Tab-separated table of C-alpha atoms in Angstrom:
chain	number	residue	atom	x	y	z
A	1	MET	CA	0.132	-0.315	0.278
A	2	SER	CA	2.744	2.453	0.984
A	3	ARG	CA	4.345	1.209	-2.522
A	4	MET	CA	1.296	2.228	-4.560
A	5	ILE	CA	0.839	5.791	-2.625
A	6	VAL	CA	4.755	6.601	-3.265
A	7	ARG	CA	3.871	5.553	-7.046
A	8	ARG	CA	0.729	7.795	-7.195
A	9	LEU	CA	2.870	10.728	-5.652
A	10	LEU	CA	5.953	10.578	-8.387
A	11	ILE	CA	3.227	10.574	-10.938
A	12	SER	CA	1.226	13.466	-9.667
A	13	LEU	CA	4.589	15.143	-9.521
A	14	ALA	CA	5.543	14.455	-13.378
A	15	ILE	CA	2.000	15.533	-14.269
A	16	LEU	CA	2.826	18.981	-12.418
A	17	TRP	CA	6.194	19.633	-14.631
A	18	LEU	CA	4.230	18.793	-17.842
A	19	VAL	CA	1.421	21.083	-16.731
A	20	SER	CA	4.042	23.870	-16.127
A	21	LEU	CA	5.555	23.225	-19.462
A	22	LEU	CA	2.296	23.837	-20.734
A	23	VAL	CA	1.147	26.730	-19.142
A	24	PHE	CA	4.432	28.646	-19.986
A	25	VAL	CA	4.173	27.830	-23.673
A	26	ALA	CA	0.480	28.445	-23.317
A	27	THR	CA	1.204	32.020	-22.191
A	28	LEU	CA	3.774	32.594	-25.113
A	29	LEU	CA	1.011	31.737	-27.699
A	30	LEU	CA	-1.125	34.816	-26.827
A	31	PRO	CA	-1.874	37.118	-29.219
A	32	GLY	CA	0.378	40.546	-29.328
A	33	ASP	CA	3.567	41.785	-27.632
A	34	PRO	CA	3.571	41.677	-23.892
A	35	ALA	CA	5.306	45.003	-23.761
A	36	ARG	CA	3.479	46.971	-26.526
A	37	ALA	CA	-0.067	45.821	-24.118
A	38	ILE	CA	1.159	47.320	-21.622
A	39	LEU	CA	2.882	50.411	-23.099
A	40	GLY	CA	0.024	51.002	-25.112
A	41	GLN	CA	-0.053	51.620	-28.668
A	42	GLN	CA	1.329	55.181	-28.530
A	43	ALA	CA	4.929	53.606	-26.790
A	44	THR	CA	8.058	54.534	-28.752
A	45	PRO	CA	10.281	51.464	-29.738
A	46	GLY	CA	12.989	52.427	-27.101
A	47	ARG	CA	10.326	52.176	-24.488
A	48	ILE	CA	9.026	48.958	-25.572
A	49	ALA	CA	12.610	47.390	-25.478
A	50	ALA	CA	13.282	48.678	-22.132
A	51	LEU	CA	10.631	47.066	-21.052
A	52	SER	CA	11.003	43.816	-23.199
A	53	GLN	CA	14.257	43.900	-21.498
A	54	GLN	CA	12.992	44.173	-17.897
A	55	LEU	CA	10.562	41.316	-18.619
A	56	HIS	CA	13.319	39.258	-19.840
A	57	LEU	CA	10.951	38.954	-22.944
A	58	ASP	CA	14.615	39.411	-25.432
A	59	LEU	CA	15.876	36.266	-23.829
A	60	PRO	CA	15.809	32.503	-25.171
A	61	VAL	CA	12.518	30.561	-24.665
A	62	TRP	CA	14.341	28.185	-22.613
A	63	GLN	CA	16.142	30.471	-20.255
A	64	ARG	CA	12.759	32.065	-19.561
A	65	TYR	CA	11.089	28.943	-18.766
A	66	LEU	CA	14.244	27.830	-16.255
A	67	SER	CA	14.189	31.325	-14.722
A	68	TRP	CA	10.702	31.065	-14.269
A	69	LEU	CA	10.757	27.437	-13.063
A	70	GLY	CA	13.628	28.167	-10.390
A	71	GLY	CA	11.602	31.014	-9.033
A	72	LEU	CA	8.558	28.500	-8.518
A	73	PHE	CA	10.671	26.316	-6.151
A	74	THR	CA	11.966	29.427	-4.394
A	75	GLY	CA	8.756	30.813	-3.824
A	76	ASP	CA	9.231	33.975	-6.271
A	77	LEU	CA	6.347	33.589	-8.384
A	78	GLY	CA	8.017	36.922	-10.591
A	79	TYR	CA	6.869	40.496	-11.108
A	80	SER	CA	3.297	41.841	-11.883
A	81	THR	CA	3.590	44.381	-14.691
A	82	SER	CA	0.181	45.269	-13.782
A	83	THR	CA	0.777	46.584	-10.197
A	84	GLN	CA	4.501	47.086	-10.299
A	85	GLY	CA	4.776	44.830	-7.667
A	86	SER	CA	5.527	40.838	-6.939
A	87	VAL	CA	3.136	38.408	-8.290
A	88	ASN	CA	3.643	36.907	-4.373
A	89	ALA	CA	1.942	40.436	-2.984
A	90	LEU	CA	-0.946	40.329	-5.703
A	91	LEU	CA	-2.009	36.621	-4.751
A	92	SER	CA	-1.767	36.517	-1.220
A	93	ASP	CA	-4.855	37.847	-0.751
A	94	ARG	CA	-6.575	36.525	-3.431
A	95	ILE	CA	-5.846	32.854	-2.825
A	96	SER	CA	-6.926	33.320	1.203
A	97	ALA	CA	-10.091	34.936	-0.516
A	98	SER	CA	-10.751	32.018	-2.889
A	99	LEU	CA	-9.937	29.061	-0.596
A	100	ALA	CA	-12.368	30.536	2.235
A	101	LEU	CA	-14.652	29.966	-0.760
A	102	LEU	CA	-13.354	26.736	-1.468
A	103	VAL	CA	-13.597	25.463	1.590
A	104	ALA	CA	-16.570	26.660	2.643
A	105	ALA	CA	-18.635	24.987	-0.437
A	106	ALA	CA	-16.363	21.680	-0.139
A	107	VAL	CA	-17.507	21.115	3.515
A	108	ILE	CA	-20.988	21.818	2.678
A	109	SER	CA	-21.525	19.728	-0.534
A	110	THR	CA	-19.325	16.669	0.050
A	111	PRO	CA	-21.167	15.603	3.509
A	112	ALA	CA	-24.657	16.864	2.085
A	113	GLY	CA	-24.145	14.550	-1.371
A	114	LEU	CA	-23.071	11.640	0.501
A	115	VAL	CA	-25.934	11.785	2.828
A	116	LEU	CA	-28.041	12.449	0.520
A	117	GLY	CA	-26.743	9.432	-1.820
A	118	VAL	CA	-26.988	7.091	1.095
A	119	TRP	CA	-30.429	8.358	2.031
A	120	SER	CA	-31.904	7.824	-1.494
A	121	ALA	CA	-29.909	4.048	-1.908
A	122	VAL	CA	-31.616	3.142	1.417
A	123	ARG	CA	-34.817	4.396	-0.231
A	124	ARG	CA	-34.390	3.353	-3.893
A	125	GLY	CA	-37.757	3.459	-5.780
A	126	ARG	CA	-39.800	5.402	-3.328
A	127	GLY	CA	-41.086	8.703	-3.921
A	128	LEU	CA	-39.015	10.453	-2.061
A	129	ASP	CA	-35.995	9.035	-3.793
A	130	LEU	CA	-37.213	10.049	-7.082
A	131	ALA	CA	-37.636	13.316	-6.285
A	132	VAL	CA	-34.267	13.772	-5.192
A	133	SER	CA	-32.976	12.064	-8.297
A	134	GLY	CA	-35.198	14.298	-10.626
A	135	VAL	CA	-33.754	17.378	-8.976
A	136	SER	CA	-30.292	16.536	-8.593
A	137	LEU	CA	-30.339	15.641	-12.262
A	138	VAL	CA	-31.479	19.010	-13.188
A	139	PHE	CA	-29.026	20.833	-11.213
A	140	ALA	CA	-26.374	18.486	-12.703
A	141	ALA	CA	-27.296	19.649	-15.998
A	142	LEU	CA	-27.245	23.485	-15.224
A	143	PRO	CA	-24.306	25.532	-16.003
A	144	GLU	CA	-22.988	27.258	-12.616
A	145	PHE	CA	-23.607	31.058	-14.418
A	146	VAL	CA	-27.249	29.784	-14.864
A	147	ILE	CA	-27.285	28.771	-11.041
A	148	GLY	CA	-25.693	31.764	-9.960
A	149	MET	CA	-28.061	34.208	-11.743
A	150	ALA	CA	-30.911	32.468	-10.370
A	151	LEU	CA	-29.906	32.961	-7.061
A	152	ILE	CA	-29.147	36.307	-7.799
A	153	VAL	CA	-32.998	37.095	-8.723
A	154	LEU	CA	-34.198	34.824	-6.325
A	155	LEU	CA	-32.439	36.228	-3.168
A	156	ALA	CA	-30.349	39.193	-4.008
A	157	THR	CA	-32.472	41.370	-6.383
A	158	THR	CA	-36.217	40.794	-7.639
A	159	VAL	CA	-37.835	38.267	-5.739
A	160	LEU	CA	-35.723	38.590	-2.057
A	161	ARG	CA	-33.150	40.895	-0.890
A	162	LEU	CA	-31.778	38.822	1.727
A	163	PHE	CA	-28.032	38.826	0.772
A	164	PRO	CA	-25.494	41.491	-1.721
A	165	SER	CA	-25.591	40.464	-5.315
A	166	VAL	CA	-21.767	41.414	-5.783
A	167	THR	CA	-19.369	41.329	-3.179
A	168	MET	CA	-17.921	44.867	-1.546
A	169	ALA	CA	-15.681	44.152	0.830
A	170	PRO	CA	-13.344	47.200	1.857
A	171	PRO	CA	-9.893	47.197	0.788
A	172	GLY	CA	-7.472	45.226	2.772
A	173	GLN	CA	-10.107	43.544	5.015
A	174	PRO	CA	-11.017	39.959	4.450
A	175	VAL	CA	-14.197	39.175	2.814
A	176	TRP	CA	-14.808	36.599	5.277
A	177	TRP	CA	-15.718	39.485	7.613
A	178	GLU	CA	-19.054	40.231	6.057
A	179	PRO	CA	-20.216	36.654	5.889
A	180	ALA	CA	-23.758	37.690	4.064
A	181	GLN	CA	-20.924	38.316	0.738
A	182	LEU	CA	-20.355	34.662	0.625
A	183	VAL	CA	-23.659	33.148	1.210
A	184	LEU	CA	-24.693	33.196	-2.553
A	185	PRO	CA	-21.033	32.379	-4.044
A	186	VAL	CA	-20.784	29.455	-1.822
A	187	LEU	CA	-24.390	28.586	-2.397
A	188	THR	CA	-23.591	28.710	-6.279
A	189	LEU	CA	-20.939	26.190	-5.926
A	190	VAL	CA	-22.919	23.865	-3.537
A	191	LEU	CA	-25.530	23.485	-6.052
A	192	VAL	CA	-23.401	22.313	-8.911
A	193	VAL	CA	-21.109	20.134	-6.811
A	194	THR	CA	-23.814	18.398	-4.620
A	195	PRO	CA	-25.740	16.286	-7.437
A	196	TYR	CA	-22.399	14.633	-8.759
A	197	ILE	CA	-21.608	13.316	-5.585
A	198	ALA	CA	-25.647	12.204	-4.623
A	199	ARG	CA	-26.115	10.472	-7.525
A	200	MET	CA	-22.861	8.608	-7.451
A	201	MET	CA	-23.084	7.695	-3.852
A	202	ARG	CA	-26.790	6.633	-4.659
A	203	GLU	CA	-25.667	4.553	-7.609
A	204	THR	CA	-22.690	2.845	-5.637
A	205	MET	CA	-24.400	2.396	-2.188
A	206	SER	CA	-27.099	0.670	-4.253
A	207	GLU	CA	-24.589	-2.011	-5.589
A	208	VAL	CA	-23.658	-2.076	-2.401
A	209	LEU	CA	-26.180	-2.998	-0.723
A	210	ASP	CA	-27.319	-5.504	-2.939
A	211	SER	CA	-23.699	-7.312	-2.925
A	212	GLY	CA	-23.806	-10.671	-1.021
A	213	PHE	CA	-21.916	-9.944	2.174
A	214	VAL	CA	-24.404	-6.963	3.154
A	215	GLU	CA	-27.047	-9.827	3.073
A	216	MET	CA	-25.352	-11.953	5.484
A	217	ALA	CA	-24.620	-9.198	7.729
A	218	ARG	CA	-28.595	-8.592	7.743
A	219	LEU	CA	-28.786	-12.631	8.018
A	220	LYS	CA	-26.704	-12.179	11.422
A	221	GLY	CA	-29.076	-10.231	12.989
A	222	LEU	CA	-27.361	-6.376	13.040
A	223	PRO	CA	-29.440	-3.513	12.639
A	224	GLU	CA	-30.002	-1.859	9.693
A	225	ARG	CA	-27.719	1.022	10.829
A	226	VAL	CA	-24.916	-0.632	11.629
A	227	VAL	CA	-25.128	-2.570	8.294
A	228	ILE	CA	-24.782	0.403	6.200
A	229	VAL	CA	-22.450	2.662	8.822
A	230	ARG	CA	-20.044	-0.090	9.005
A	231	HIS	CA	-20.514	-2.665	6.354
A	232	ALA	CA	-21.839	-0.799	3.295
A	233	PHE	CA	-20.439	2.452	3.529
A	234	PRO	CA	-16.762	1.841	3.820
A	235	HIS	CA	-17.175	0.099	0.340
A	236	ALA	CA	-19.326	2.418	-1.251
A	237	ILE	CA	-16.425	5.576	-0.485
A	238	GLY	CA	-14.048	4.488	-2.177
A	239	PRO	CA	-15.404	5.042	-5.885
A	240	VAL	CA	-16.889	7.725	-4.697
A	241	ALA	CA	-13.583	9.082	-3.534
A	242	GLN	CA	-12.772	9.728	-7.302
A	243	VAL	CA	-15.869	11.753	-7.971
A	244	ILE	CA	-15.553	13.808	-4.792
A	245	ALA	CA	-11.889	14.345	-5.988
A	246	LEU	CA	-13.134	15.512	-9.838
A	247	GLN	CA	-15.919	17.783	-8.392
A	248	LEU	CA	-13.738	19.712	-5.613
A	249	ALA	CA	-10.881	19.745	-8.462
A	250	TRP	CA	-13.569	21.174	-10.679
A	251	LEU	CA	-13.855	23.952	-7.821
A	252	ALA	CA	-10.495	25.325	-8.448
A	253	GLY	CA	-11.012	26.077	-12.057
A	254	GLY	CA	-14.885	26.557	-11.920
A	255	VAL	CA	-14.639	29.245	-9.133
A	256	VAL	CA	-13.430	31.721	-11.830
A	257	VAL	CA	-16.649	31.945	-13.587
A	258	VAL	CA	-18.595	32.255	-10.006
A	259	GLU	CA	-15.881	34.883	-9.009
A	260	PHE	CA	-16.590	36.516	-12.274
A	261	LEU	CA	-20.284	37.085	-12.041
A	262	PHE	CA	-20.375	38.137	-8.063
A	263	ARG	CA	-17.192	39.985	-8.435
A	264	TYR	CA	-15.600	38.404	-5.618
A	265	PRO	CA	-11.923	39.289	-5.033
A	266	GLY	CA	-10.315	36.133	-5.501
A	267	ILE	CA	-7.939	33.895	-8.057
A	268	GLY	CA	-10.362	34.086	-10.638
A	269	GLN	CA	-11.269	37.834	-11.071
A	270	ALA	CA	-7.540	38.280	-10.828
A	271	LEU	CA	-6.883	35.839	-13.637
A	272	ILE	CA	-9.631	37.551	-15.690
A	273	ASP	CA	-7.849	40.572	-14.775
A	274	ALA	CA	-4.276	39.452	-15.855
A	275	VAL	CA	-5.397	38.159	-19.299
A	276	ASN	CA	-7.004	41.323	-20.295
A	277	LYS	CA	-3.776	43.232	-19.053
A	278	ARG	CA	-1.751	41.250	-20.387
A	279	ASP	CA	-0.054	40.371	-17.257
A	280	ILE	CA	2.092	37.041	-18.019
A	281	GLU	CA	3.668	36.437	-14.734
A	282	VAL	CA	0.105	36.708	-13.091
A	283	VAL	CA	-1.528	34.401	-15.896
A	284	GLN	CA	1.081	31.612	-15.190
A	285	ALA	CA	0.807	31.692	-11.611
A	286	ILE	CA	-2.771	31.541	-11.156
A	287	THR	CA	-3.145	29.094	-13.891
A	288	LEU	CA	-0.436	26.548	-12.092
A	289	PHE	CA	-2.059	26.885	-8.643
A	290	ILE	CA	-5.386	25.820	-9.978
A	291	ALA	CA	-3.688	22.815	-11.846
A	292	ALA	CA	-1.617	22.084	-8.796
A	293	VAL	CA	-4.980	21.902	-6.355
A	294	PHE	CA	-6.497	19.960	-9.134
A	295	ILE	CA	-3.467	17.214	-8.967
A	296	VAL	CA	-3.219	17.511	-4.827
A	297	VAL	CA	-7.053	16.578	-4.652
A	298	ASN	CA	-6.904	13.818	-6.904
A	299	LEU	CA	-3.919	12.685	-5.079
A	300	LEU	CA	-5.497	12.568	-1.595
A	301	ALA	CA	-8.947	11.233	-3.490
A	302	ASP	CA	-6.457	8.118	-4.593
A	303	VAL	CA	-5.165	7.646	-0.932
A	304	VAL	CA	-8.651	7.791	0.431
A	305	GLY	CA	-9.778	5.251	-2.050
A	306	ILE	CA	-7.090	2.739	-1.083
A	307	LEU	CA	-7.440	3.371	2.887
A	308	ALA	CA	-11.325	3.301	2.695
A	309	ASN	CA	-11.509	0.261	0.337
A	310	PRO	CA	-10.518	-3.027	1.985
A	311	ARG	CA	-10.073	-4.530	-1.185
A	312	LEU	CA	-7.459	-2.187	-2.179
A	313	ARG	CA	-5.846	-2.583	0.709
A	314	THR	CA	-5.714	-6.099	0.300
A	315	GLN	CA	-4.157	-6.145	-2.773
A	316	GLY	CA	-1.837	-3.269	-2.010
A	317	GLY	CA	-0.382	-5.779	0.666
A	318	THR	CA	0.323	-8.537	-1.673
A	319	GLN	CA	2.247	-6.681	-3.990
């Protein structure tokens, strides 16, 4: 089992390196000259040349990549041309704000999806199970911006005015100091992620409940609650962990749309601003951060799947 975990860790590191290479190449393919985009069309050739030298745009591509990669290992994310300061200073507050949004959505959606999935599997074929399955299917089919717009109409502007429709935190103040501003963005992410987890948990739990070892546990006279919690759930959570990982990893990328919709001061809004301003260093840092979150979450899901699934533990021990 330890060898399996180490092997997945090494694969994740290799994937992260490939992602860094792809991110660097993708930013090079953005149209236009970054120096001219920053200075404007009226800039003189001398100013453009000076800024290109300052941004190391005059160096060969491979040297620029190695310099950028070396900065990642030392914690130096580069220089932001839009703020005239370090990328670290620009993204520190943005990352904290986005992590608050992601953690809140994950803490709510994961247990909610698991509970709904188990509850539906235990009550298969009944009216409430069909209702939950139908509602989850509808929400799973809707894009996040549609759900967000519907919540703005229902809870912020037209029907009810319970929460602010946009984030208006004062400069320098953490956004979570005004919890009401987090409700609609978090609720949007929860309504997008929870249906996938619930539907996968229902299908997996249904298969486990029909298995022989669960039937044997029932024949021994164990209470249904004990059968579900101690026998069925550990076998069902392994495959579902992969779905949870994919959904939580999606949060890191899907948060870009949600943050733009609610004007939330996180990495999503910073990424859109950086692309518009051709702030290459910021685009590279944010994109790589999102990819790293995706890879780390999937790695943790592999580990949880191994630890939670008795069959995988047995296979890992015999390898």
